[in-house]
PDB file of N, CA and C in Angstrom:
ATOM      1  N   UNK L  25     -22.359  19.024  -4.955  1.00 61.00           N
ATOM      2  CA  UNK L  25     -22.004  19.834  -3.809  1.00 61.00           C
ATOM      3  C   UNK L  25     -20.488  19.946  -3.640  1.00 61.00           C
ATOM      4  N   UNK L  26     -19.765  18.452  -3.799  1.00 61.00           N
ATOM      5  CA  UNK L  26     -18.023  18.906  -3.684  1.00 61.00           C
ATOM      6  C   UNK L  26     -17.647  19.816  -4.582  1.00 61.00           C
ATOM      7  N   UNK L  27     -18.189  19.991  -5.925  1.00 64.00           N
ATOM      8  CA  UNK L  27     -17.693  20.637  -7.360  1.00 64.00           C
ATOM      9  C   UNK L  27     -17.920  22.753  -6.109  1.00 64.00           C
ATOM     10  N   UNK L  28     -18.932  22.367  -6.224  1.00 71.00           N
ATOM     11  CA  UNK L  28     -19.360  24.108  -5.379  1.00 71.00           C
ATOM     12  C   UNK L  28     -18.949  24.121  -4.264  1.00 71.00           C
ATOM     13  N   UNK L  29     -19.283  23.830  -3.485  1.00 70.00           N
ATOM     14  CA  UNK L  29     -18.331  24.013  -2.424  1.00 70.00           C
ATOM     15  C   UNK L  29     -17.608  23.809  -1.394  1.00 70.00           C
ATOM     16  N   UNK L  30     -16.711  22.830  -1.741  1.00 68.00           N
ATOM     17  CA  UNK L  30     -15.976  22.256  -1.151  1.00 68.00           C
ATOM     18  C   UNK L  30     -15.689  21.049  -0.446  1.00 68.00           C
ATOM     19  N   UNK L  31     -14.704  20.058   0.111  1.00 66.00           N
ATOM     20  CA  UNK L  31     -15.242  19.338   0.704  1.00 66.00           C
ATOM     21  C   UNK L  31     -15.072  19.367   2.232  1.00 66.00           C
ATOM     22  N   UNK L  32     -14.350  20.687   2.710  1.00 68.00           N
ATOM     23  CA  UNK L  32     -14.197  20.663   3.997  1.00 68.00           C
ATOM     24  C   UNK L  32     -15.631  21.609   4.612  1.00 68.00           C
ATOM     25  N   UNK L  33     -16.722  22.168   3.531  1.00 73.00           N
ATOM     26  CA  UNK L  33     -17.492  22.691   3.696  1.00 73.00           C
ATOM     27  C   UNK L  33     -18.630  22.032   4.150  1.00 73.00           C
ATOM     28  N   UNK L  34     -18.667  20.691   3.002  1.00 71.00           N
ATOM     29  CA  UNK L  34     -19.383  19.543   2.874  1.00 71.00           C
ATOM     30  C   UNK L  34     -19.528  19.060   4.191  1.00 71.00           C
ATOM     31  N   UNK L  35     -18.322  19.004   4.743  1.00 70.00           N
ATOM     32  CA  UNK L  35     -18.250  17.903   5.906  1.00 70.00           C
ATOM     33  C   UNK L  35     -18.542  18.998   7.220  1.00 70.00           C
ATOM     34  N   UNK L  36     -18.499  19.967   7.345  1.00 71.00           N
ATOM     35  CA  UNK L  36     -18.387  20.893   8.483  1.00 71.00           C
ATOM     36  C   UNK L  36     -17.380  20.509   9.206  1.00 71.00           C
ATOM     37  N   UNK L  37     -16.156  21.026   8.789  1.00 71.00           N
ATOM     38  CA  UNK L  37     -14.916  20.282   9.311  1.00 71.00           C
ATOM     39  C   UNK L  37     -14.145  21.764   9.717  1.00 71.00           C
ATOM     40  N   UNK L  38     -13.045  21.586  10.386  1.00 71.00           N
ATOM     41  CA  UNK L  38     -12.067  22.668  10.293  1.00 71.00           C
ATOM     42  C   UNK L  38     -10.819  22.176  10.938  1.00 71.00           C
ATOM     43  N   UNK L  39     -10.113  21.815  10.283  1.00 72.00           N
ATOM     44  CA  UNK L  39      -8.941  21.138  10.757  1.00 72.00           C
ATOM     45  C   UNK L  39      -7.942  22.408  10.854  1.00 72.00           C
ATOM     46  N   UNK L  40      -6.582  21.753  11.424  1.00 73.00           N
ATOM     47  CA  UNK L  40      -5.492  22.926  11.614  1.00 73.00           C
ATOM     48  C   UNK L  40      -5.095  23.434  10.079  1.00 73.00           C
ATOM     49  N   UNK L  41      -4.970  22.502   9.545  1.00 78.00           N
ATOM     50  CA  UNK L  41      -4.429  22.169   7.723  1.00 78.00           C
ATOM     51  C   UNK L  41      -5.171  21.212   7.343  1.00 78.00           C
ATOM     52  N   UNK L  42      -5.304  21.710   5.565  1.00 78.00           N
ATOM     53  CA  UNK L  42      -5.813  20.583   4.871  1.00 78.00           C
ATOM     54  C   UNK L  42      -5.318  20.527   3.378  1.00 78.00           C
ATOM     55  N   UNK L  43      -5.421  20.000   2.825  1.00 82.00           N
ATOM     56  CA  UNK L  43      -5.256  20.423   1.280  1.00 82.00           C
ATOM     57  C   UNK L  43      -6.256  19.353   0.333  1.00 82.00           C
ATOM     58  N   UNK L  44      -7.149  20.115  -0.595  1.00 82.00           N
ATOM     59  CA  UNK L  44      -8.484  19.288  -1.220  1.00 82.00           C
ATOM     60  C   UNK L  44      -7.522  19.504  -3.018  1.00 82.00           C
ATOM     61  N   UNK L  45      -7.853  18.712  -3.070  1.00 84.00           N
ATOM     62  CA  UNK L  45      -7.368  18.407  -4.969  1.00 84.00           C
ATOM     63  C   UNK L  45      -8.747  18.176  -5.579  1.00 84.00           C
ATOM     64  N   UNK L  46      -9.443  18.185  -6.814  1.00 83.00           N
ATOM     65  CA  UNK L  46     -10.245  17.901  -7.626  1.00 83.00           C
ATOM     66  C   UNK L  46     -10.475  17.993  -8.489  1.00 83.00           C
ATOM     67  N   UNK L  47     -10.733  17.391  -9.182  1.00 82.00           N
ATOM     68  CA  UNK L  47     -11.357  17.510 -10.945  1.00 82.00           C
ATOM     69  C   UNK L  47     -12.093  16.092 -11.712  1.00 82.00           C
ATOM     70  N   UNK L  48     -12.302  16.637 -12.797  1.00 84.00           N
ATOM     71  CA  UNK L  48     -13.267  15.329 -13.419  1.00 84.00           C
ATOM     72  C   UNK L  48     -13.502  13.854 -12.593  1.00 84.00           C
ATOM     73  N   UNK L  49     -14.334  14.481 -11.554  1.00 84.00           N
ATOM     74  CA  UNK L  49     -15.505  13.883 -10.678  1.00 84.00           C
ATOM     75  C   UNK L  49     -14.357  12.811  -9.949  1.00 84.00           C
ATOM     76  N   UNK L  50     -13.012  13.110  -9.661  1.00 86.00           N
ATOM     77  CA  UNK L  50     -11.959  12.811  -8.736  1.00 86.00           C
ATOM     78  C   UNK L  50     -11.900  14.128  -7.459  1.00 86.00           C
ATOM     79  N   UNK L  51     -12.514  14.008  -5.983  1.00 86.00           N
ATOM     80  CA  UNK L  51     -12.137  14.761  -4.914  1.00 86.00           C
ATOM     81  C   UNK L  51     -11.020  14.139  -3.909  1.00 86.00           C
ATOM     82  N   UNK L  52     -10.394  14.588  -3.571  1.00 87.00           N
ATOM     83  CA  UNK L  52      -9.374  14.333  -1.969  1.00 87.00           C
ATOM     84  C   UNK L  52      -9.142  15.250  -1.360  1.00 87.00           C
ATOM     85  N   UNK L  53      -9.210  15.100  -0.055  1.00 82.00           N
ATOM     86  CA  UNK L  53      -8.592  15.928   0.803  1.00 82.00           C
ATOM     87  C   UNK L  53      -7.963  14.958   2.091  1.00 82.00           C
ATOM     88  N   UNK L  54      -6.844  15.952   2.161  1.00 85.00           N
ATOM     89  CA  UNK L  54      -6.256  15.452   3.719  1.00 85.00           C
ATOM     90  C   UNK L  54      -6.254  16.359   4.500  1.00 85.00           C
ATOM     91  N   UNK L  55      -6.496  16.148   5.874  1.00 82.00           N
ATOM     92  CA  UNK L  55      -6.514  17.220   6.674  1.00 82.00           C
ATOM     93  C   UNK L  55      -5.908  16.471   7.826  1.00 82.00           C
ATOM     94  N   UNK L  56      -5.090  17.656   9.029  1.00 82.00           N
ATOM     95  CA  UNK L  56      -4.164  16.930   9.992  1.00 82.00           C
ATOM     96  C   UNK L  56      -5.104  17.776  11.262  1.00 82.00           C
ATOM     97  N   UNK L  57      -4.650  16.944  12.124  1.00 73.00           N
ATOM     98  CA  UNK L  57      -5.491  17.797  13.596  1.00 73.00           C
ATOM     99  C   UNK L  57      -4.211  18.503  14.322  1.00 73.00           C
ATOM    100  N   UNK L  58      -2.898  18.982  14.255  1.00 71.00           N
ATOM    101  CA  UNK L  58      -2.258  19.590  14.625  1.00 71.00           C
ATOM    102  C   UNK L  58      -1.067  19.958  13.889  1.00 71.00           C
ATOM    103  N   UNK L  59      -0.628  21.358  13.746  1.00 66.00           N
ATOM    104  CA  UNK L  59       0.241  22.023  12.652  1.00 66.00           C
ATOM    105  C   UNK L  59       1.909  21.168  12.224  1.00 66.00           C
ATOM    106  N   UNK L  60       2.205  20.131  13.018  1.00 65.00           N
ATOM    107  CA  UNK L  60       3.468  19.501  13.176  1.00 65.00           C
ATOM    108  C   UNK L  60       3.178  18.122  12.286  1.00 65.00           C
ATOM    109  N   UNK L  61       3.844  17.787  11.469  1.00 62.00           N
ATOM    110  CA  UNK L  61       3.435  16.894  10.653  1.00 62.00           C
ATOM    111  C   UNK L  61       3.309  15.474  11.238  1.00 62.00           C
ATOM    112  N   UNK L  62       4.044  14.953  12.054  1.00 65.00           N
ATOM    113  CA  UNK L  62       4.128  13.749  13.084  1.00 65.00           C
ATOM    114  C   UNK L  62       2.776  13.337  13.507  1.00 65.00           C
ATOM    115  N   UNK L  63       1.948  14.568  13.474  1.00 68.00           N
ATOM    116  CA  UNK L  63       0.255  13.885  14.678  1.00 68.00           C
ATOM    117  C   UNK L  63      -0.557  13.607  13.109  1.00 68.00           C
ATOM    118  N   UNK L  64      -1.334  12.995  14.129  1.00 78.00           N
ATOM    119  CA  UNK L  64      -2.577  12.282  13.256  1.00 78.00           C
ATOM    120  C   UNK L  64      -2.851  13.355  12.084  1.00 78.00           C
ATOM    121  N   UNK L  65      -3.466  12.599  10.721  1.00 83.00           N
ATOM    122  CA  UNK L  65      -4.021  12.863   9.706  1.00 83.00           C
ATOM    123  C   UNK L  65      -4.877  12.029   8.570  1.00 83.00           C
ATOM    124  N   UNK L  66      -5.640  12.162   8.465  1.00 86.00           N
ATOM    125  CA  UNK L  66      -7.305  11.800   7.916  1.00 86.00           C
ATOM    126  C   UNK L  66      -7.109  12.469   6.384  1.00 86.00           C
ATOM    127  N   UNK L  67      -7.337  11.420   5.713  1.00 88.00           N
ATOM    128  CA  UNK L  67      -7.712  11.721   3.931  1.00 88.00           C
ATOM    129  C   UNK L  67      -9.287  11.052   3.394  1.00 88.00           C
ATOM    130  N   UNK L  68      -9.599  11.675   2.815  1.00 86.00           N
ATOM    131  CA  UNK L  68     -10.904  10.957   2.273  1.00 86.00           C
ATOM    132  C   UNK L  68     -10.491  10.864   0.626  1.00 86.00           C
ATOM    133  N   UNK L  69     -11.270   9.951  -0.063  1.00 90.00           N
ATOM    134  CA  UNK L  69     -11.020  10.438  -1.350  1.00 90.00           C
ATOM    135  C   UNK L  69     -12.087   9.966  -1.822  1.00 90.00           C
ATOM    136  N   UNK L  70     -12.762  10.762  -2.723  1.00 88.00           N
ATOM    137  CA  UNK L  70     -14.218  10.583  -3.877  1.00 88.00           C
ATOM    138  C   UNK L  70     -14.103  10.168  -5.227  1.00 88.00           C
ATOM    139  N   UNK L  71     -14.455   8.994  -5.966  1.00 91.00           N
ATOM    140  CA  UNK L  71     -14.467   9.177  -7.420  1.00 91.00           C
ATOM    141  C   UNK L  71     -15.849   8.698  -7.876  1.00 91.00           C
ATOM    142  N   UNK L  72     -16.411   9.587  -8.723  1.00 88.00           N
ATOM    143  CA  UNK L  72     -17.340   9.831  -9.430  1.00 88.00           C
ATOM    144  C   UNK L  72     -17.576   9.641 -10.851  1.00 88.00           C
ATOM    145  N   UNK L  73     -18.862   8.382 -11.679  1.00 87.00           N
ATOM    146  CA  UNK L  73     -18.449   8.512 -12.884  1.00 87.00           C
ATOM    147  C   UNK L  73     -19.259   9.333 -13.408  1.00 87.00           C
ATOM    148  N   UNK L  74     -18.998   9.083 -14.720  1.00 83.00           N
ATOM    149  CA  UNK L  74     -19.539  10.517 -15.797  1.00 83.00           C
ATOM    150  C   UNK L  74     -20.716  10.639 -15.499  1.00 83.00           C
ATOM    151  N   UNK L  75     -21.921   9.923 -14.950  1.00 78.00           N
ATOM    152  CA  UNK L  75     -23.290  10.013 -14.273  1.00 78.00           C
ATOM    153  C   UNK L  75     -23.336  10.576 -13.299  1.00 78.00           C
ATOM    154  N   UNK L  76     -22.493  10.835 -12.482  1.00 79.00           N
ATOM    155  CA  UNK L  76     -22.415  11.616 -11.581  1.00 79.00           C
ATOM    156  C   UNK L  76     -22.948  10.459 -10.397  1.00 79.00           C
ATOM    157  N   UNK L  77     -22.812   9.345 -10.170  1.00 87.00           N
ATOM    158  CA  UNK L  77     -23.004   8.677  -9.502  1.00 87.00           C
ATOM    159  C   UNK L  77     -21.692   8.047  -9.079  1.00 87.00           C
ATOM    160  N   UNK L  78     -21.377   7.926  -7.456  1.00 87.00           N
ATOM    161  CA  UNK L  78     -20.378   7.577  -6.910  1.00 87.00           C
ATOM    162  C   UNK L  78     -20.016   6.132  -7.501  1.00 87.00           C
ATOM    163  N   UNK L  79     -18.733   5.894  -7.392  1.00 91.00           N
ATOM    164  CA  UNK L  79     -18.662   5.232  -7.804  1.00 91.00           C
ATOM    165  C   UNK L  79     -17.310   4.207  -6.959  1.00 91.00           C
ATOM    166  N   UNK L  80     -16.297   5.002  -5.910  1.00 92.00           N
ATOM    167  CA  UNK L  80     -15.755   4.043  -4.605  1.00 92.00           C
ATOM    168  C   UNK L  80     -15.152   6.071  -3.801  1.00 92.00           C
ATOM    169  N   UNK L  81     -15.074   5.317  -2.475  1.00 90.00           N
ATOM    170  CA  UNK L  81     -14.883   6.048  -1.374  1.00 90.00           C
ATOM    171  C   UNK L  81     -13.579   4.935  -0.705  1.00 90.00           C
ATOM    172  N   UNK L  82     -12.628   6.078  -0.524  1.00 92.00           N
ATOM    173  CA  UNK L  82     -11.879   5.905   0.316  1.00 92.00           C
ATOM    174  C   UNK L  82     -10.907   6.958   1.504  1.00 92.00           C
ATOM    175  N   UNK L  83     -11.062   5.704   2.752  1.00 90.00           N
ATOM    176  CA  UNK L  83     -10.902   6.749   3.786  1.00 90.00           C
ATOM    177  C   UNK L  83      -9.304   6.289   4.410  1.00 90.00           C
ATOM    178  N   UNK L  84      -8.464   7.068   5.121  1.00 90.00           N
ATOM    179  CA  UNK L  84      -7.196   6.253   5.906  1.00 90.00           C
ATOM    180  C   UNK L  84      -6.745   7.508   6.567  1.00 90.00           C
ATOM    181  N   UNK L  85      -6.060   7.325   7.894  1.00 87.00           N
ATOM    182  CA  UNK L  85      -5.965   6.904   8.484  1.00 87.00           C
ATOM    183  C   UNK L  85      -4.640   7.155   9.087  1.00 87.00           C
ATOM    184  N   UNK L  86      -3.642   8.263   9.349  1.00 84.00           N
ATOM    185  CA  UNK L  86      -2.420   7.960   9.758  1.00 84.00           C
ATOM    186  C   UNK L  86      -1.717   8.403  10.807  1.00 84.00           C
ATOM    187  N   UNK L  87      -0.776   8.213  11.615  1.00 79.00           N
ATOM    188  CA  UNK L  87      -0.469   8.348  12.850  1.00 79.00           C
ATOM    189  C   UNK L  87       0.989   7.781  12.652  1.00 79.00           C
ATOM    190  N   UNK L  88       1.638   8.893  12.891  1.00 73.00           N
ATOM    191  CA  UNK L  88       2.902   8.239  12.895  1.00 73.00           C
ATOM    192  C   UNK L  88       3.484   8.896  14.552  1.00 73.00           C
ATOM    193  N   UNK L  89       4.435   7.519  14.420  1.00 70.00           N
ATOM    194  CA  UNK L  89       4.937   7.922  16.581  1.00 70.00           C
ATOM    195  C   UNK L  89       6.565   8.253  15.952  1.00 70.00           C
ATOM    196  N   UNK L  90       7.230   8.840  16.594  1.00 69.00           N
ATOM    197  CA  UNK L  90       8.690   9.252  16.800  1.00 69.00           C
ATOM    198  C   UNK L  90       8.553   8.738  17.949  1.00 69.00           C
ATOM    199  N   UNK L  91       9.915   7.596  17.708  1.00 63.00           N
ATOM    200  CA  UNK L  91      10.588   7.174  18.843  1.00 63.00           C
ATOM    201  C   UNK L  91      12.219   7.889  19.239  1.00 63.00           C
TER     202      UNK L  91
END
């Protein structure tokens, strides 16, 4: 399903911005919840082996404050 279509499709997501990278059964995407780079932003990342069976998930997480 990520290979076809997508993973912001996958997820029923719609963030302000995102950007998805992928290939040989490697997916990521990051996506931010507001157009200014400072606010929160969420990455997932997928790797998949040649079976097509997952194989680790990772999620994070970022928030940066201006003081």
């Amino acid at each position: 399903d990520f290979e076809r279509d997508g993973l912001q499709k996958v997820f029923n997501i719609s963030p302000i911005t995102y950007r998805e990278n992928y290939g040989n059964g490697h997916f990521f995407i990051k996506m931010q919840t507001a157009p200014y780079m400072l606010w929160k932003s969420y990455s997932m990342k997928f790797d998949f082996r040649d079976n097509s069976k997952l194989n680790l998930i990772e999620v994070y997480a970022q928030h940066t404050v201006w003081e």
